[in-house]
């Protein structure tokens, strides 16, 4: 059921138009996260896009990210859901304010609470994540996520994200 | 309040006697986890020990494991709590059965449900984790964890772990 969301557009993009990944619009001072920072050379560098009223992330684990042979370790599943959720919160908050992703620097969220339900072992193959907005209230956003491999949901996540105040972006201030 | 648990013993060990880390007693077929497997050369290789009626793990993050500068990314905090919880479940189940860690190969648990509460940003410094048994019922164990840095609890975790049936250890069987 998720395949259409993840099918490349005719122009090679992942979603309608030329919307960048939200992580590519994070302010430089907060773009070093191991999970999602574009400026972290050794990190996962996940990319999260708006897709209608949802958000999507694709991530391909390495063979050494195993739990038991052939399956991803639970910490990776939690990590990718976590960073997908912070990116999703930024997308949902921008949309809530009537802004388009890429029109300005993104707000930056951190996680206050994360829950992961491991439904099935997650194969060491491409993860496809879909995020949905559950609640938005001021600086707090609640996001739910489904993580699938080859169309089968193997884990779900629920996260409470809080926007970092801008004055904390730059430790020199 | 946790310092005494983590103080090295006079003989250089981490806990009373010569008890090995539970991960060093995992069967070889299930000792490759990126978070805790002793046979995963590029993984975190965490080590969890019994300490009275609790369990302890110490882990030092790398500088590139950042979220925002100076602080650990949430996925790492979740990962280390997750693998500490699977190790703790094995320790608690052995103790519940009247067995000593190291007396035989360990049972091996996977995570069914994980919750992490991020109370404060976690500094990129040594994590000290303490696990406590909440419930044990057949193959299911519930563990709660406190993660501290320099004596301050920055995150707590609650995990439901399920023992892997032995016939799943070896995919060739």
mmCIF file of C-alpha atoms in Angstrom:
data_model
loop_
_atom_site.group_PDB
_atom_site.id
_atom_site.type_symbol
_atom_site.label_atom_id
_atom_site.label_comp_id
_atom_site.label_asym_id
_atom_site.label_seq_id
_atom_site.Cartn_x
_atom_site.Cartn_y
_atom_site.Cartn_z
ATOM 1 C CA UNK A 1 0.000 0.000 0.000
ATOM 2 C CA UNK A 2 2.955 2.334 0.421
ATOM 3 C CA UNK A 3 4.569 1.725 -2.912
ATOM 4 C CA UNK A 4 2.969 4.711 -4.630
ATOM 5 C CA UNK A 5 4.350 7.100 -2.006
ATOM 6 C CA UNK A 6 7.854 5.880 -2.628
ATOM 7 C CA UNK A 7 7.774 5.529 -6.382
ATOM 8 C CA UNK A 8 10.136 8.057 -7.965
ATOM 9 C CA UNK A 9 8.400 10.860 -9.801
ATOM 10 C CA UNK A 10 8.986 11.074 -13.579
ATOM 11 C CA UNK A 11 11.499 13.866 -12.930
ATOM 12 C CA UNK A 12 13.448 11.693 -10.488
ATOM 13 C CA UNK A 13 12.152 13.482 -7.402
ATOM 14 C CA UNK A 14 10.521 11.784 -4.455
ATOM 15 C CA UNK A 15 7.527 14.038 -3.970
ATOM 16 C CA UNK A 16 5.551 16.609 -5.897
ATOM 17 C CA UNK A 17 7.559 19.554 -7.211
ATOM 18 C CA UNK A 18 11.086 20.344 -6.147
ATOM 19 C CA UNK A 19 10.716 20.224 -2.397
ATOM 20 C CA UNK A 20 14.043 19.539 -0.655
ATOM 21 C CA UNK A 21 14.459 17.110 2.229
ATOM 22 C CA UNK A 22 13.699 18.942 5.462
ATOM 23 C CA UNK A 23 17.177 18.048 6.774
ATOM 24 C CA UNK A 24 18.725 19.934 3.865
ATOM 25 C CA UNK A 25 17.075 23.085 5.202
ATOM 26 C CA UNK A 26 18.209 22.741 8.843
ATOM 27 C CA UNK A 27 20.284 25.716 10.023
ATOM 28 C CA UNK A 28 24.004 24.860 9.824
ATOM 29 C CA UNK A 29 24.461 25.043 13.592
ATOM 30 C CA UNK A 30 22.044 22.130 14.074
ATOM 31 C CA UNK A 31 22.837 20.024 11.009
ATOM 32 C CA UNK A 32 25.421 17.678 12.562
ATOM 33 C CA UNK A 33 23.140 14.999 14.044
ATOM 34 C CA UNK A 34 24.518 11.482 13.513
ATOM 35 C CA UNK A 35 21.066 10.327 12.435
ATOM 36 C CA UNK A 36 19.961 13.115 10.150
ATOM 37 C CA UNK A 37 22.558 15.873 9.876
ATOM 38 C CA UNK A 38 23.713 16.641 6.343
ATOM 39 C CA UNK A 39 26.998 17.908 7.828
ATOM 40 C CA UNK A 40 27.799 14.681 9.720
ATOM 41 C CA UNK A 41 30.089 12.863 7.289
ATOM 42 C CA UNK A 42 29.903 9.506 9.087
ATOM 43 C CA UNK A 43 26.232 9.610 10.091
ATOM 44 C CA UNK A 44 23.104 8.150 8.528
ATOM 45 C CA UNK A 45 22.101 11.411 6.773
ATOM 46 C CA UNK A 46 18.457 10.436 6.460
ATOM 47 C CA UNK A 47 16.227 12.546 4.231
ATOM 48 C CA UNK A 48 12.592 13.207 5.052
ATOM 49 C CA UNK A 49 10.112 14.658 2.552
ATOM 50 C CA UNK A 50 6.517 15.798 2.698
ATOM 51 C CA UNK A 51 4.141 13.496 0.786
ATOM 52 C CA UNK A 52 0.619 14.844 0.830
ATOM 53 C CA UNK A 53 -0.393 15.043 4.471
ATOM 54 C CA UNK A 54 2.262 12.484 5.432
ATOM 55 C CA UNK A 55 6.057 12.383 5.513
ATOM 56 C CA UNK A 56 8.383 9.796 4.028
ATOM 57 C CA UNK A 57 11.953 8.640 4.631
ATOM 58 C CA UNK A 58 13.875 5.830 2.948
ATOM 59 C CA UNK A 59 16.976 4.327 4.531
ATOM 60 C CA UNK A 60 19.135 1.391 3.543
ATOM 61 C CA UNK A 61 20.980 -0.245 6.444
ATOM 62 C CA UNK A 62 24.469 -1.682 6.144
ATOM 63 C CA UNK A 63 25.102 -5.404 6.564
ATOM 64 C CA UNK A 64 26.828 -4.771 9.902
ATOM 65 C CA UNK A 65 23.689 -3.140 11.357
ATOM 66 C CA UNK A 66 22.416 -6.614 12.210
ATOM 67 C CA UNK A 67 20.687 -7.841 15.372
ATOM 68 C CA UNK A 68 20.597 -11.510 14.521
ATOM 69 C CA UNK A 69 21.786 -12.491 11.041
ATOM 70 C CA UNK A 70 19.587 -10.994 8.329
ATOM 71 C CA UNK A 71 17.734 -8.572 10.574
ATOM 72 C CA UNK A 72 18.343 -5.007 11.737
ATOM 73 C CA UNK A 73 19.256 -4.303 15.358
ATOM 74 C CA UNK A 74 16.521 -2.651 17.376
ATOM 75 C CA UNK A 75 18.570 0.434 18.116
ATOM 76 C CA UNK A 76 18.805 1.259 14.417
ATOM 77 C CA UNK A 77 15.053 0.888 13.991
ATOM 78 C CA UNK A 78 14.548 3.218 16.972
ATOM 79 C CA UNK A 79 17.169 5.679 15.671
ATOM 80 C CA UNK A 80 15.697 5.980 12.198
ATOM 81 C CA UNK A 81 12.167 6.339 13.580
ATOM 82 C CA UNK A 82 13.480 8.984 15.991
ATOM 83 C CA UNK A 83 15.215 11.121 13.359
ATOM 84 C CA UNK A 84 12.364 10.629 10.887
ATOM 85 C CA UNK A 85 10.066 11.936 13.634
ATOM 86 C CA UNK A 86 12.106 15.081 14.310
ATOM 87 C CA UNK A 87 12.135 15.823 10.571
ATOM 88 C CA UNK A 88 8.428 15.085 10.292
ATOM 89 C CA UNK A 89 7.669 17.447 13.184
ATOM 90 C CA UNK A 90 9.511 20.246 11.384
ATOM 91 C CA UNK A 91 7.589 19.562 8.163
ATOM 92 C CA UNK A 92 4.234 19.430 9.938
ATOM 93 C CA UNK A 93 4.932 22.608 11.867
ATOM 94 C CA UNK A 94 5.907 24.510 8.733
ATOM 95 C CA UNK A 95 2.808 23.284 6.937
ATOM 96 C CA UNK A 96 0.668 24.206 9.960
ATOM 97 C CA UNK A 97 2.056 27.746 9.686
ATOM 98 C CA UNK A 98 1.250 27.841 5.974
ATOM 99 C CA UNK A 99 4.893 27.596 4.910
ATOM 100 C CA UNK A 100 6.398 25.408 2.191
ATOM 101 C CA UNK A 101 9.399 23.197 2.987
ATOM 102 C CA UNK A 102 12.412 24.866 1.424
ATOM 103 C CA UNK A 103 10.974 28.384 1.527
ATOM 104 C CA UNK A 104 13.091 29.234 4.578
ATOM 105 C CA UNK A 105 15.333 27.554 7.146
ATOM 106 C CA UNK A 106 13.547 24.774 9.031
ATOM 107 C CA UNK A 107 12.633 24.799 12.695
ATOM 108 C CA UNK A 108 14.604 22.157 14.599
ATOM 109 C CA UNK A 109 13.019 19.632 16.937
ATOM 110 C CA UNK A 110 14.397 17.295 19.585
ATOM 111 C CA UNK A 111 12.706 14.243 21.060
ATOM 112 C CA UNK A 112 11.060 14.335 24.468
ATOM 113 C CA UNK A 113 9.495 10.861 24.356
ATOM 114 C CA UNK A 114 9.880 7.939 21.982
ATOM 115 C CA UNK A 115 7.991 4.655 21.829
ATOM 116 C CA UNK A 116 8.767 1.843 19.421
ATOM 117 C CA UNK A 117 6.691 -1.267 18.931
ATOM 118 C CA UNK A 118 8.673 -4.074 17.311
ATOM 119 C CA UNK A 119 6.012 -6.084 15.481
ATOM 120 C CA UNK A 120 8.255 -8.348 13.409
ATOM 121 C CA UNK A 121 11.993 -8.706 12.881
ATOM 122 C CA UNK A 122 13.006 -5.950 10.412
ATOM 123 C CA UNK A 123 14.978 -7.365 7.446
ATOM 124 C CA UNK A 124 18.317 -5.745 6.566
ATOM 125 C CA UNK A 125 16.830 -4.184 3.474
ATOM 126 C CA UNK A 126 15.503 -0.735 2.559
ATOM 127 C CA UNK A 127 13.364 0.812 5.303
ATOM 128 C CA UNK A 128 10.393 2.876 4.172
ATOM 129 C CA UNK A 129 8.955 5.167 6.832
ATOM 130 C CA UNK A 130 5.673 7.047 6.728
ATOM 131 C CA UNK A 131 4.927 9.716 9.329
ATOM 132 C CA UNK A 132 1.570 11.129 10.333
ATOM 133 C CA UNK A 133 0.722 14.167 12.414
ATOM 134 C CA UNK A 134 -1.201 13.310 15.569
ATOM 135 C CA UNK A 135 -1.100 16.618 17.424
ATOM 136 C CA UNK A 136 0.486 20.016 17.144
ATOM 137 C CA UNK A 137 0.340 22.465 20.029
ATOM 138 C CA UNK A 138 2.745 25.384 20.159
ATOM 139 C CA UNK A 139 6.309 24.059 20.173
ATOM 140 C CA UNK A 140 5.166 20.451 20.753
ATOM 141 C CA UNK A 141 4.357 18.024 17.938
ATOM 142 C CA UNK A 142 3.285 14.372 18.198
ATOM 143 C CA UNK A 143 4.127 12.109 15.260
ATOM 144 C CA UNK A 144 3.322 8.481 14.563
ATOM 145 C CA UNK A 145 5.436 6.418 12.190
ATOM 146 C CA UNK A 146 5.141 3.134 10.340
ATOM 147 C CA UNK A 147 8.355 1.439 9.248
ATOM 148 C CA UNK A 148 7.990 -1.083 6.420
ATOM 149 C CA UNK A 149 10.256 -3.336 4.405
ATOM 150 C CA UNK A 150 8.916 -4.592 1.090
ATOM 151 C CA UNK A 151 5.406 -3.482 2.012
ATOM 152 C CA UNK A 152 5.267 -5.205 5.406
ATOM 153 C CA UNK A 153 5.094 -3.010 8.509
ATOM 154 C CA UNK A 154 7.682 -4.347 10.961
ATOM 155 C CA UNK A 155 7.712 -1.538 13.540
ATOM 156 C CA UNK A 156 5.669 1.468 14.563
ATOM 157 C CA UNK A 157 6.740 4.538 16.481
ATOM 158 C CA UNK A 158 5.165 7.321 18.462
ATOM 159 C CA UNK A 159 7.214 10.381 19.340
ATOM 160 C CA UNK A 160 6.728 13.653 21.158
ATOM 161 C CA UNK A 161 8.985 16.323 19.665
ATOM 162 C CA UNK A 162 9.751 19.789 21.020
ATOM 163 C CA UNK A 163 11.117 22.679 18.983
ATOM 164 C CA UNK A 164 14.516 23.956 20.084
ATOM 165 C CA UNK A 165 14.385 27.686 20.866
ATOM 166 C CA UNK A 166 16.397 29.571 18.243
ATOM 167 C CA UNK A 167 18.733 31.132 20.806
ATOM 168 C CA UNK A 168 20.048 27.645 21.593
ATOM 169 C CA UNK A 169 21.132 27.017 18.006
ATOM 170 C CA UNK A 170 24.424 28.775 18.400
ATOM 171 C CA UNK A 171 26.296 27.973 21.618
ATOM 172 C CA UNK A 172 28.358 31.139 21.175
ATOM 173 C CA UNK A 173 25.283 33.349 21.736
ATOM 174 C CA UNK B 1 24.199 8.022 43.976
ATOM 175 C CA UNK B 2 25.346 5.625 41.276
ATOM 176 C CA UNK B 3 29.043 6.173 41.656
ATOM 177 C CA UNK B 4 29.588 3.223 43.981
ATOM 178 C CA UNK B 5 28.052 0.828 41.464
ATOM 179 C CA UNK B 6 30.471 1.912 38.811
ATOM 180 C CA UNK B 7 33.609 2.229 40.871
ATOM 181 C CA UNK B 8 36.125 -0.368 39.728
ATOM 182 C CA UNK B 9 36.687 -3.148 42.246
ATOM 183 C CA UNK B 10 40.171 -3.407 43.738
ATOM 184 C CA UNK B 11 40.905 -6.262 41.332
ATOM 185 C CA UNK B 12 39.917 -4.136 38.332
ATOM 186 C CA UNK B 13 36.586 -5.879 37.843
ATOM 187 C CA UNK B 14 33.267 -4.097 37.618
ATOM 188 C CA UNK B 15 31.192 -6.227 39.939
ATOM 189 C CA UNK B 16 31.667 -8.715 42.725
ATOM 190 C CA UNK B 17 33.707 -11.780 41.823
ATOM 191 C CA UNK B 18 34.693 -12.722 38.306
ATOM 192 C CA UNK B 19 31.324 -12.547 36.607
ATOM 193 C CA UNK B 20 31.651 -11.959 32.849
ATOM 194 C CA UNK B 21 29.542 -9.497 30.910
ATOM 195 C CA UNK B 22 26.337 -11.218 29.836
ATOM 196 C CA UNK B 23 27.127 -10.419 26.185
ATOM 197 C CA UNK B 24 30.354 -12.432 26.475
ATOM 198 C CA UNK B 25 28.222 -15.493 27.206
ATOM 199 C CA UNK B 26 25.774 -15.118 24.279
ATOM 200 C CA UNK B 27 25.790 -18.134 21.942
ATOM 201 C CA UNK B 28 27.976 -17.400 18.900
ATOM 202 C CA UNK B 29 25.045 -17.518 16.480
ATOM 203 C CA UNK B 30 23.446 -14.527 18.221
ATOM 204 C CA UNK B 31 26.538 -12.522 19.166
ATOM 205 C CA UNK B 32 26.707 -10.220 16.113
ATOM 206 C CA UNK B 33 24.332 -7.446 17.189
ATOM 207 C CA UNK B 34 25.654 -3.988 16.237
ATOM 208 C CA UNK B 35 24.748 -2.733 19.696
ATOM 209 C CA UNK B 36 25.960 -5.525 21.921
ATOM 210 C CA UNK B 37 27.493 -8.376 19.931
ATOM 211 C CA UNK B 38 31.061 -9.260 20.882
ATOM 212 C CA UNK B 39 31.528 -10.616 17.321
ATOM 213 C CA UNK B 40 30.486 -7.371 15.566
ATOM 214 C CA UNK B 41 33.830 -5.700 14.924
ATOM 215 C CA UNK B 42 32.341 -2.300 14.045
ATOM 216 C CA UNK B 43 29.509 -2.255 16.603
ATOM 217 C CA UNK B 44 29.202 -0.708 20.045
ATOM 218 C CA UNK B 45 30.019 -3.966 21.901
ATOM 219 C CA UNK B 46 28.363 -2.866 25.124
ATOM 220 C CA UNK B 47 28.970 -4.945 28.249
ATOM 221 C CA UNK B 48 26.294 -5.457 30.887
ATOM 222 C CA UNK B 49 27.012 -6.860 34.340
ATOM 223 C CA UNK B 50 24.916 -7.883 37.320
ATOM 224 C CA UNK B 51 25.324 -5.536 40.299
ATOM 225 C CA UNK B 52 23.337 -6.772 43.277
ATOM 226 C CA UNK B 53 19.719 -6.841 42.172
ATOM 227 C CA UNK B 54 20.442 -4.370 39.370
ATOM 228 C CA UNK B 55 22.428 -4.403 36.134
ATOM 229 C CA UNK B 56 25.013 -1.920 34.903
ATOM 230 C CA UNK B 57 26.478 -0.879 31.564
ATOM 231 C CA UNK B 58 29.015 1.825 30.793
ATOM 232 C CA UNK B 59 29.413 3.250 27.299
ATOM 233 C CA UNK B 60 31.502 6.083 25.945
ATOM 234 C CA UNK B 61 30.118 7.718 22.787
ATOM 235 C CA UNK B 62 32.299 9.029 19.980
ATOM 236 C CA UNK B 63 32.410 12.731 19.155
ATOM 237 C CA UNK B 64 30.518 12.094 15.904
ATOM 238 C CA UNK B 65 27.547 10.621 17.807
ATOM 239 C CA UNK B 66 26.263 14.148 18.351
ATOM 240 C CA UNK B 67 22.725 15.503 18.076
ATOM 241 C CA UNK B 68 23.524 19.155 18.538
ATOM 242 C CA UNK B 69 27.117 20.023 19.396
ATOM 243 C CA UNK B 70 28.167 18.550 22.748
ATOM 244 C CA UNK B 71 25.197 16.230 23.132
ATOM 245 C CA UNK B 72 24.411 12.660 22.068
ATOM 246 C CA UNK B 73 21.825 12.008 19.366
ATOM 247 C CA UNK B 74 18.602 10.486 20.617
ATOM 248 C CA UNK B 75 18.973 7.341 18.560
ATOM 249 C CA UNK B 76 22.189 6.434 20.366
ATOM 250 C CA UNK B 77 20.547 6.936 23.752
ATOM 251 C CA UNK B 78 17.673 4.685 22.618
ATOM 252 C CA UNK B 79 20.089 2.103 21.167
ATOM 253 C CA UNK B 80 22.218 1.795 24.273
ATOM 254 C CA UNK B 81 19.139 1.592 26.510
ATOM 255 C CA UNK B 82 17.722 -1.065 24.169
ATOM 256 C CA UNK B 83 20.794 -3.310 24.155
ATOM 257 C CA UNK B 84 21.351 -2.771 27.892
ATOM 258 C CA UNK B 85 17.753 -3.937 28.369
ATOM 259 C CA UNK B 86 18.176 -7.131 26.347
ATOM 260 C CA UNK B 87 21.306 -7.951 28.350
ATOM 261 C CA UNK B 88 19.571 -7.093 31.610
ATOM 262 C CA UNK B 89 16.646 -9.368 30.730
ATOM 263 C CA UNK B 90 19.054 -12.262 30.210
ATOM 264 C CA UNK B 91 20.764 -11.575 33.543
ATOM 265 C CA UNK B 92 17.466 -11.297 35.415
ATOM 266 C CA UNK B 93 16.099 -14.456 33.841
ATOM 267 C CA UNK B 94 19.202 -16.439 34.751
ATOM 268 C CA UNK B 95 19.080 -15.143 38.315
ATOM 269 C CA UNK B 96 15.357 -15.945 38.496
ATOM 270 C CA UNK B 97 16.214 -19.525 37.524
ATOM 271 C CA UNK B 98 18.898 -19.681 40.223
ATOM 272 C CA UNK B 99 21.753 -19.569 37.716
ATOM 273 C CA UNK B 100 24.935 -17.493 37.862
ATOM 274 C CA UNK B 101 25.954 -15.378 34.881
ATOM 275 C CA UNK B 102 28.824 -17.190 33.208
ATOM 276 C CA UNK B 103 27.840 -20.653 34.425
ATOM 277 C CA UNK B 104 26.386 -21.510 31.019
ATOM 278 C CA UNK B 105 25.488 -19.836 27.717
ATOM 279 C CA UNK B 106 23.047 -16.976 28.164
ATOM 280 C CA UNK B 107 19.463 -16.885 26.953
ATOM 281 C CA UNK B 108 19.016 -14.272 24.211
ATOM 282 C CA UNK B 109 16.296 -11.655 24.243
ATOM 283 C CA UNK B 110 14.888 -9.320 21.601
ATOM 284 C CA UNK B 111 12.855 -6.180 22.179
ATOM 285 C CA UNK B 112 9.089 -6.153 21.735
ATOM 286 C CA UNK B 113 8.474 -2.629 23.043
ATOM 287 C CA UNK B 114 10.781 0.228 23.951
ATOM 288 C CA UNK B 115 10.006 3.579 25.547
ATOM 289 C CA UNK B 116 12.552 6.307 26.143
ATOM 290 C CA UNK B 117 11.960 9.494 28.097
ATOM 291 C CA UNK B 118 14.489 12.188 27.237
ATOM 292 C CA UNK B 119 14.666 14.253 30.423
ATOM 293 C CA UNK B 120 17.702 16.387 29.606
ATOM 294 C CA UNK B 121 20.165 16.608 26.727
ATOM 295 C CA UNK B 122 22.696 13.772 27.261
ATOM 296 C CA UNK B 123 26.292 15.060 27.163
ATOM 297 C CA UNK B 124 28.769 13.296 24.866
ATOM 298 C CA UNK B 125 30.525 11.734 27.818
ATOM 299 C CA UNK B 126 30.459 8.323 29.494
ATOM 300 C CA UNK B 127 26.940 6.906 29.850
ATOM 301 C CA UNK B 128 26.224 4.932 33.001
ATOM 302 C CA UNK B 129 23.130 2.735 32.823
ATOM 303 C CA UNK B 130 21.377 0.961 35.682
ATOM 304 C CA UNK B 131 18.698 -1.631 34.961
ATOM 305 C CA UNK B 132 15.992 -2.884 37.289
ATOM 306 C CA UNK B 133 13.671 -5.858 36.934
ATOM 307 C CA UNK B 134 10.003 -4.859 36.839
ATOM 308 C CA UNK B 135 8.385 -8.148 35.816
ATOM 309 C CA UNK B 136 9.348 -11.605 34.695
ATOM 310 C CA UNK B 137 6.761 -13.991 33.298
ATOM 311 C CA UNK B 138 7.836 -16.989 31.266
ATOM 312 C CA UNK B 139 9.800 -15.789 28.233
ATOM 313 C CA UNK B 140 8.821 -12.127 28.814
ATOM 314 C CA UNK B 141 10.843 -9.731 30.970
ATOM 315 C CA UNK B 142 10.175 -6.041 31.660
ATOM 316 C CA UNK B 143 13.191 -3.877 32.501
ATOM 317 C CA UNK B 144 13.481 -0.224 33.475
ATOM 318 C CA UNK B 145 16.687 1.715 32.928
ATOM 319 C CA UNK B 146 18.209 4.970 34.111
ATOM 320 C CA UNK B 147 20.907 6.526 31.960
ATOM 321 C CA UNK B 148 23.187 9.004 33.736
ATOM 322 C CA UNK B 149 26.175 11.133 32.875
ATOM 323 C CA UNK B 150 28.295 12.377 35.754
ATOM 324 C CA UNK B 151 25.582 11.417 38.240
ATOM 325 C CA UNK B 152 22.715 13.210 36.498
ATOM 326 C CA UNK B 153 19.934 11.074 35.019
ATOM 327 C CA UNK B 154 19.311 12.372 31.496
ATOM 328 C CA UNK B 155 17.063 9.608 30.133
ATOM 329 C CA UNK B 156 14.987 6.703 31.358
ATOM 330 C CA UNK B 157 13.836 3.630 29.494
ATOM 331 C CA UNK B 158 11.216 0.945 29.806
ATOM 332 C CA UNK B 159 11.478 -2.165 27.667
ATOM 333 C CA UNK B 160 9.568 -5.382 27.155
ATOM 334 C CA UNK B 161 11.940 -8.171 26.119
ATOM 335 C CA UNK B 162 11.088 -11.614 24.795
ATOM 336 C CA UNK B 163 13.422 -14.604 24.803
ATOM 337 C CA UNK B 164 14.290 -15.977 21.355
ATOM 338 C CA UNK B 165 13.403 -19.671 21.087
ATOM 339 C CA UNK B 166 16.615 -21.684 20.822
ATOM 340 C CA UNK B 167 15.645 -23.254 17.507
ATOM 341 C CA UNK B 168 15.830 -19.781 15.919
ATOM 342 C CA UNK B 169 19.448 -19.284 16.928
ATOM 343 C CA UNK B 170 20.864 -21.094 13.951
ATOM 344 C CA UNK B 171 19.192 -20.275 10.616
ATOM 345 C CA UNK B 172 20.628 -23.490 9.150
ATOM 346 C CA UNK B 173 18.460 -25.643 11.445
#
